[in-house]
Amino acid sequence: MLDILARHGIAAHFFVLGKHLGSDEGRHLVERARDEGHLIGNHSFTHAVPLGEDARPDAVEEEIAATDALLSPLVPPPKRFRPFGGGGRLGPHLLNQRAVDHLIAHGYSCVLWNSVPGDWLDPEGWPEKALADCVTRPHTLLVLHDIPNACLQGLDGFLHKARALGLRFTTACPPDCVPIVDGRVMGDLGGLVATGSH
Ligand SMILES: [Zn+2]
C-alpha cells in the first residue's frame, strides 16, 4: 500500500492496532508511513470487542491508552482515534462514556467515516462501490484495510480511475466525520455512545 500511495503521491491516514506495535516489523511500517507523509492514529489494541459493547472496566486503558503508549513515541501529535465497529456500522456500539471522557481528556480527535466499500468482502469489486460513493458526495472519507485479501489488488486501479474522474485526495476530513477535534466535542455523540455506560 505504501508503495502504491507513494507512486500516486497520495497521503492517507493509517489507524493502527497496538498489538502490531510490539514487533520491529510493525514499528518499522509505522515509521515508514510517518516518514512518507501519512498521518497515523490509534485503532485500539486488539480490535476485538467494540468499546460500546466491551464490559471490561479497564477497556479504555487496555485498548486506547495501551496503544498510545506504543504509538506516541513513534508519531507526532495530534492524537487520533478511530473506533471500530464490525463492518463499518456507525452506532452506539462504537464508544462508551469512559472512552469519550478519555478522548476529551487526552486531546484526541475521534475520526469516523462515511464510506466503507467492503474491500475485505470484495477485493475485486470494492473500487466500483468506492468510486460511486466518491462521486455522490462532496467529501468522502473512505475506509480501506491493509489486511490480506482486502484493498491491495484494487488500489492502483482505483486511484487511476479516481484521478481520471477528477477526484482529489486530501488528508483533511469532512467535519461531520470528526465529532471530537483535539479533545473538543464538535458534533453530536448521542448516536455513537452506548447508553448506560460509564
Ligand atoms: Zn478496524
PDB file of C-alpha atoms and ligand atoms in Angstrom:
ATOM      1  CA  MET A   1       0.000   0.000   0.000  1.00  0.00           C
ATOM      2  CA  LEU A   2       2.784   2.417   0.883  1.00  0.00           C
ATOM      3  CA  ASP A   3       4.492   1.751  -2.446  1.00  0.00           C
ATOM      4  CA  ILE A   4       1.274   2.393  -4.388  1.00  0.00           C
ATOM      5  CA  LEU A   5       0.366   5.526  -2.449  1.00  0.00           C
ATOM      6  CA  ALA A   6       3.902   6.865  -2.929  1.00  0.00           C
ATOM      7  CA  ARG A   7       3.692   6.263  -6.663  1.00  0.00           C
ATOM      8  CA  HIS A   8       0.472   8.278  -6.791  1.00  0.00           C
ATOM      9  CA  GLY A   9       1.755  10.969  -4.445  1.00  0.00           C
ATOM     10  CA  ILE A  10      -1.157  10.469  -2.053  1.00  0.00           C
ATOM     11  CA  ALA A  11      -1.038  10.752   1.733  1.00  0.00           C
ATOM     12  CA  ALA A  12      -3.544   8.832   3.838  1.00  0.00           C
ATOM     13  CA  HIS A  13      -4.477   8.211   7.431  1.00  0.00           C
ATOM     14  CA  PHE A  14      -3.385   4.865   8.861  1.00  0.00           C
ATOM     15  CA  PHE A  15      -5.162   3.744  12.016  1.00  0.00           C
ATOM     16  CA  VAL A  16      -3.048   1.033  13.576  1.00  0.00           C
ATOM     17  CA  LEU A  17      -3.536  -1.662  16.198  1.00  0.00           C
ATOM     18  CA  GLY A  18      -1.443  -1.677  19.340  1.00  0.00           C
ATOM     19  CA  LYS A  19      -0.945  -5.426  19.048  1.00  0.00           C
ATOM     20  CA  HIS A  20       1.096  -4.878  15.881  1.00  0.00           C
ATOM     21  CA  LEU A  21       3.407  -2.330  17.513  1.00  0.00           C
ATOM     22  CA  GLY A  22       5.191  -4.896  19.639  1.00  0.00           C
ATOM     23  CA  SER A  23       7.233  -6.129  16.678  1.00  0.00           C
ATOM     24  CA  ASP A  24      10.065  -4.441  14.811  1.00  0.00           C
ATOM     25  CA  GLU A  25       8.192  -5.092  11.572  1.00  0.00           C
ATOM     26  CA  GLY A  26       5.106  -3.290  12.808  1.00  0.00           C
ATOM     27  CA  ARG A  27       7.056  -0.358  14.191  1.00  0.00           C
ATOM     28  CA  HIS A  28       9.105  -0.017  11.023  1.00  0.00           C
ATOM     29  CA  LEU A  29       5.971   0.117   8.884  1.00  0.00           C
ATOM     30  CA  VAL A  30       4.589   2.904  11.052  1.00  0.00           C
ATOM     31  CA  GLU A  31       7.868   4.801  10.881  1.00  0.00           C
ATOM     32  CA  ARG A  32       7.972   4.457   7.120  1.00  0.00           C
ATOM     33  CA  ALA A  33       4.363   5.623   6.759  1.00  0.00           C
ATOM     34  CA  ARG A  34       5.108   8.576   9.042  1.00  0.00           C
ATOM     35  CA  ASP A  35       8.242   9.489   7.100  1.00  0.00           C
ATOM     36  CA  GLU A  36       6.340   9.343   3.811  1.00  0.00           C
ATOM     37  CA  GLY A  37       3.811  11.901   4.996  1.00  0.00           C
ATOM     38  CA  HIS A  38       0.935   9.725   6.154  1.00  0.00           C
ATOM     39  CA  LEU A  39      -0.977  10.515   9.331  1.00  0.00           C
ATOM     40  CA  ILE A  40      -1.065   7.761  11.919  1.00  0.00           C
ATOM     41  CA  GLY A  41      -3.736   7.143  14.526  1.00  0.00           C
ATOM     42  CA  ASN A  42      -4.890   4.685  17.158  1.00  0.00           C
ATOM     43  CA  HIS A  43      -7.408   1.960  16.219  1.00  0.00           C
ATOM     44  CA  SER A  44      -7.426   0.086  19.574  1.00  0.00           C
ATOM     45  CA  PHE A  45      -5.026  -2.577  20.787  1.00  0.00           C
ATOM     46  CA  THR A  46      -6.875  -5.796  19.962  1.00  0.00           C
ATOM     47  CA  HIS A  47      -9.746  -4.794  17.618  1.00  0.00           C
ATOM     48  CA  ALA A  48     -11.765  -7.476  19.397  1.00  0.00           C
ATOM     49  CA  VAL A  49     -14.922  -6.061  21.008  1.00  0.00           C
ATOM     50  CA  PRO A  50     -16.230  -2.586  20.076  1.00  0.00           C
ATOM     51  CA  LEU A  51     -15.860  -0.253  23.048  1.00  0.00           C
ATOM     52  CA  GLY A  52     -19.599   0.282  23.391  1.00  0.00           C
ATOM     53  CA  GLU A  53     -20.006  -3.465  23.937  1.00  0.00           C
ATOM     54  CA  ASP A  54     -16.818  -4.102  25.921  1.00  0.00           C
ATOM     55  CA  ALA A  55     -17.768  -4.926  29.503  1.00  0.00           C
ATOM     56  CA  ARG A  56     -14.239  -4.722  30.894  1.00  0.00           C
ATOM     57  CA  PRO A  57     -13.955  -1.812  33.345  1.00  0.00           C
ATOM     58  CA  ASP A  58     -10.428  -1.123  32.089  1.00  0.00           C
ATOM     59  CA  ALA A  59     -11.200  -1.452  28.377  1.00  0.00           C
ATOM     60  CA  VAL A  60     -10.188   2.152  27.719  1.00  0.00           C
ATOM     61  CA  GLU A  61      -6.775   1.614  29.318  1.00  0.00           C
ATOM     62  CA  GLU A  62      -6.275  -1.753  27.624  1.00  0.00           C
ATOM     63  CA  GLU A  63      -7.330  -0.571  24.167  1.00  0.00           C
ATOM     64  CA  ILE A  64      -6.727   3.165  23.764  1.00  0.00           C
ATOM     65  CA  ALA A  65      -4.079   4.014  26.367  1.00  0.00           C
ATOM     66  CA  ALA A  66      -2.009   0.848  25.841  1.00  0.00           C
ATOM     67  CA  THR A  67      -1.867   1.520  22.102  1.00  0.00           C
ATOM     68  CA  ASP A  68      -0.977   5.155  22.680  1.00  0.00           C
ATOM     69  CA  ALA A  69       1.905   4.148  24.933  1.00  0.00           C
ATOM     70  CA  LEU A  70       3.468   2.328  21.953  1.00  0.00           C
ATOM     71  CA  LEU A  71       2.348   4.734  19.252  1.00  0.00           C
ATOM     72  CA  SER A  72       3.048   8.166  20.695  1.00  0.00           C
ATOM     73  CA  PRO A  73       6.854   7.650  20.749  1.00  0.00           C
ATOM     74  CA  LEU A  74       6.660   6.942  17.001  1.00  0.00           C
ATOM     75  CA  VAL A  75       4.308   9.588  15.648  1.00  0.00           C
ATOM     76  CA  PRO A  76       3.879  13.291  16.300  1.00  0.00           C
ATOM     77  CA  PRO A  77       0.697  14.757  17.801  1.00  0.00           C
ATOM     78  CA  PRO A  78      -2.181  15.434  17.441  1.00  0.00           C
ATOM     79  CA  LYS A  79      -3.609  12.189  18.773  1.00  0.00           C
ATOM     80  CA  ARG A  80      -6.233  10.499  16.647  1.00  0.00           C
ATOM     81  CA  PHE A  81      -8.524   7.593  17.453  1.00  0.00           C
ATOM     82  CA  ARG A  82     -10.783   5.707  15.100  1.00  0.00           C
ATOM     83  CA  PRO A  83     -13.254   3.396  16.830  1.00  0.00           C
ATOM     84  CA  PHE A  84     -14.094   0.086  15.177  1.00  0.00           C
ATOM     85  CA  GLY A  85     -17.490  -1.412  14.908  1.00  0.00           C
ATOM     86  CA  GLY A  86     -17.767  -4.533  12.860  1.00  0.00           C
ATOM     87  CA  GLY A  87     -18.381  -3.942   9.184  1.00  0.00           C
ATOM     88  CA  GLY A  88     -18.282  -0.189   9.309  1.00  0.00           C
ATOM     89  CA  ARG A  89     -21.632   0.382  11.008  1.00  0.00           C
ATOM     90  CA  LEU A  90     -21.941   3.674  12.864  1.00  0.00           C
ATOM     91  CA  GLY A  91     -23.841   3.385  16.147  1.00  0.00           C
ATOM     92  CA  PRO A  92     -23.751   3.260  19.930  1.00  0.00           C
ATOM     93  CA  HIS A  93     -21.572   0.134  19.863  1.00  0.00           C
ATOM     94  CA  LEU A  94     -18.590   2.288  18.817  1.00  0.00           C
ATOM     95  CA  LEU A  95     -17.847   4.119  22.068  1.00  0.00           C
ATOM     96  CA  ASN A  96     -18.676   4.171  25.755  1.00  0.00           C
ATOM     97  CA  GLN A  97     -18.751   7.211  28.017  1.00  0.00           C
ATOM     98  CA  ARG A  98     -15.379   6.387  29.592  1.00  0.00           C
ATOM     99  CA  ALA A  99     -13.824   6.283  26.138  1.00  0.00           C
ATOM    100  CA  VAL A 100     -15.349   9.659  25.259  1.00  0.00           C
ATOM    101  CA  ASP A 101     -14.077  11.128  28.541  1.00  0.00           C
ATOM    102  CA  HIS A 102     -10.608   9.686  27.841  1.00  0.00           C
ATOM    103  CA  LEU A 103     -10.509  11.068  24.293  1.00  0.00           C
ATOM    104  CA  ILE A 104     -11.506  14.519  25.555  1.00  0.00           C
ATOM    105  CA  ALA A 105      -9.077  14.468  28.486  1.00  0.00           C
ATOM    106  CA  HIS A 106      -6.145  13.490  26.269  1.00  0.00           C
ATOM    107  CA  GLY A 107      -6.905  15.872  23.421  1.00  0.00           C
ATOM    108  CA  TYR A 108      -7.785  13.274  20.810  1.00  0.00           C
ATOM    109  CA  SER A 109      -9.587  13.750  17.569  1.00  0.00           C
ATOM    110  CA  CYS A 110     -12.141  10.987  17.007  1.00  0.00           C
ATOM    111  CA  VAL A 111     -12.233  10.090  13.325  1.00  0.00           C
ATOM    112  CA  LEU A 112     -15.208   8.269  11.811  1.00  0.00           C
ATOM    113  CA  TRP A 113     -16.011   7.652   8.137  1.00  0.00           C
ATOM    114  CA  ASN A 114     -18.732   7.980   5.543  1.00  0.00           C
ATOM    115  CA  SER A 115     -17.789   5.250   3.078  1.00  0.00           C
ATOM    116  CA  VAL A 116     -16.949   1.604   3.741  1.00  0.00           C
ATOM    117  CA  PRO A 117     -16.917  -0.087   0.341  1.00  0.00           C
ATOM    118  CA  GLY A 118     -16.136  -3.500   1.833  1.00  0.00           C
ATOM    119  CA  ASP A 119     -12.691  -4.152   0.419  1.00  0.00           C
ATOM    120  CA  TRP A 120     -12.272  -7.150   2.724  1.00  0.00           C
ATOM    121  CA  LEU A 121     -15.518  -8.700   1.472  1.00  0.00           C
ATOM    122  CA  ASP A 122     -14.960  -7.973  -2.203  1.00  0.00           C
ATOM    123  CA  PRO A 123     -11.286  -7.401  -3.038  1.00  0.00           C
ATOM    124  CA  GLU A 124     -12.080  -7.033  -6.742  1.00  0.00           C
ATOM    125  CA  GLY A 125     -15.376  -5.168  -6.636  1.00  0.00           C
ATOM    126  CA  TRP A 126     -14.752  -2.558  -3.934  1.00  0.00           C
ATOM    127  CA  PRO A 127     -13.282   0.122  -6.237  1.00  0.00           C
ATOM    128  CA  GLU A 128     -16.557   0.448  -8.122  1.00  0.00           C
ATOM    129  CA  LYS A 129     -18.507   0.967  -4.885  1.00  0.00           C
ATOM    130  CA  ALA A 130     -15.889   3.393  -3.629  1.00  0.00           C
ATOM    131  CA  LEU A 131     -15.997   5.443  -6.822  1.00  0.00           C
ATOM    132  CA  ALA A 132     -19.793   5.511  -6.684  1.00  0.00           C
ATOM    133  CA  ASP A 133     -19.585   6.885  -3.141  1.00  0.00           C
ATOM    134  CA  CYS A 134     -16.923   9.421  -4.084  1.00  0.00           C
ATOM    135  CA  VAL A 135     -18.940  10.943  -6.918  1.00  0.00           C
ATOM    136  CA  THR A 136     -22.156  11.246  -4.911  1.00  0.00           C
ATOM    137  CA  ARG A 137     -20.895  13.416  -2.069  1.00  0.00           C
ATOM    138  CA  PRO A 138     -18.552  16.383  -1.882  1.00  0.00           C
ATOM    139  CA  HIS A 139     -16.090  14.805   0.535  1.00  0.00           C
ATOM    140  CA  THR A 140     -15.752  11.085   1.083  1.00  0.00           C
ATOM    141  CA  LEU A 141     -13.821   9.618   3.976  1.00  0.00           C
ATOM    142  CA  LEU A 142     -13.126   6.174   2.619  1.00  0.00           C
ATOM    143  CA  VAL A 143     -12.154   3.264   4.866  1.00  0.00           C
ATOM    144  CA  LEU A 144      -9.845   0.668   3.340  1.00  0.00           C
ATOM    145  CA  HIS A 145      -7.894  -2.117   5.007  1.00  0.00           C
ATOM    146  CA  ASP A 146      -4.253  -3.131   4.664  1.00  0.00           C
ATOM    147  CA  ILE A 147      -5.048  -6.690   5.719  1.00  0.00           C
ATOM    148  CA  PRO A 148      -4.603  -9.668   3.364  1.00  0.00           C
ATOM    149  CA  ASN A 149      -7.269 -10.029   0.645  1.00  0.00           C
ATOM    150  CA  ALA A 150      -8.689  -6.550   1.073  1.00  0.00           C
ATOM    151  CA  CYS A 151      -7.954  -3.324  -0.799  1.00  0.00           C
ATOM    152  CA  LEU A 152      -4.495  -4.030  -2.145  1.00  0.00           C
ATOM    153  CA  GLN A 153      -5.196  -5.629  -5.505  1.00  0.00           C
ATOM    154  CA  GLY A 154      -7.701  -2.944  -6.491  1.00  0.00           C
ATOM    155  CA  LEU A 155      -5.898   0.071  -5.099  1.00  0.00           C
ATOM    156  CA  ASP A 156      -3.783   1.115  -8.044  1.00  0.00           C
ATOM    157  CA  GLY A 157      -6.695   0.834 -10.470  1.00  0.00           C
ATOM    158  CA  PHE A 158      -8.961   2.729  -8.093  1.00  0.00           C
ATOM    159  CA  LEU A 159      -6.519   5.598  -7.795  1.00  0.00           C
ATOM    160  CA  HIS A 160      -6.092   5.838 -11.565  1.00  0.00           C
ATOM    161  CA  LYS A 161      -9.861   5.858 -12.132  1.00  0.00           C
ATOM    162  CA  ALA A 162     -10.419   8.377  -9.339  1.00  0.00           C
ATOM    163  CA  ARG A 163      -7.882  10.727 -10.868  1.00  0.00           C
ATOM    164  CA  ALA A 164      -9.428  10.280 -14.306  1.00  0.00           C
ATOM    165  CA  LEU A 165     -12.785  11.323 -12.820  1.00  0.00           C
ATOM    166  CA  GLY A 166     -11.174  14.464 -11.466  1.00  0.00           C
ATOM    167  CA  LEU A 167     -11.315  13.434  -7.804  1.00  0.00           C
ATOM    168  CA  ARG A 168      -8.747  14.953  -5.489  1.00  0.00           C
ATOM    169  CA  PHE A 169      -7.185  13.376  -2.404  1.00  0.00           C
ATOM    170  CA  THR A 170      -6.617  15.082   0.927  1.00  0.00           C
ATOM    171  CA  THR A 171      -5.872  14.105   4.499  1.00  0.00           C
ATOM    172  CA  ALA A 172      -8.376  16.736   5.648  1.00  0.00           C
ATOM    173  CA  CYS A 173     -11.504  15.063   6.995  1.00  0.00           C
ATOM    174  CA  PRO A 174     -15.129  16.032   6.380  1.00  0.00           C
ATOM    175  CA  PRO A 175     -16.216  17.824   9.584  1.00  0.00           C
ATOM    176  CA  ASP A 176     -19.191  15.522  10.127  1.00  0.00           C
ATOM    177  CA  CYS A 177     -16.764  12.580  10.325  1.00  0.00           C
ATOM    178  CA  VAL A 178     -14.810  14.089  13.238  1.00  0.00           C
ATOM    179  CA  PRO A 179     -17.166  14.565  16.203  1.00  0.00           C
ATOM    180  CA  ILE A 180     -14.270  15.242  18.606  1.00  0.00           C
ATOM    181  CA  VAL A 181     -11.469  17.564  17.439  1.00  0.00           C
ATOM    182  CA  ASP A 182      -8.365  17.899  19.611  1.00  0.00           C
ATOM    183  CA  GLY A 183     -10.389  16.981  22.697  1.00  0.00           C
ATOM    184  CA  ARG A 184     -13.311  19.277  21.929  1.00  0.00           C
ATOM    185  CA  VAL A 185     -16.720  17.802  21.191  1.00  0.00           C
ATOM    186  CA  MET A 186     -17.832  19.314  17.884  1.00  0.00           C
ATOM    187  CA  GLY A 187     -20.630  17.008  16.836  1.00  0.00           C
ATOM    188  CA  ASP A 188     -23.489  15.053  18.273  1.00  0.00           C
ATOM    189  CA  LEU A 189     -22.102  11.995  20.050  1.00  0.00           C
ATOM    190  CA  GLY A 190     -25.543  10.786  21.045  1.00  0.00           C
ATOM    191  CA  GLY A 191     -25.782   8.023  18.494  1.00  0.00           C
ATOM    192  CA  LEU A 192     -22.208   6.835  18.979  1.00  0.00           C
ATOM    193  CA  VAL A 193     -22.025   6.113  22.722  1.00  0.00           C
ATOM    194  CA  ALA A 194     -23.514   3.073  24.444  1.00  0.00           C
ATOM    195  CA  THR A 195     -26.303   4.087  26.779  1.00  0.00           C
ATOM    196  CA  GLY A 196     -25.910   3.187  30.424  1.00  0.00           C
ATOM    197  CA  SER A 197     -22.125   3.036  30.079  1.00  0.00           C
ATOM    198  CA  HIS A 198     -19.808   4.893  32.394  1.00  0.00           C
TER     199      HIS A 198
HETATM  200 ZN    ZN B   1     -10.923  -1.698  12.015  1.00  0.00          ZN
END
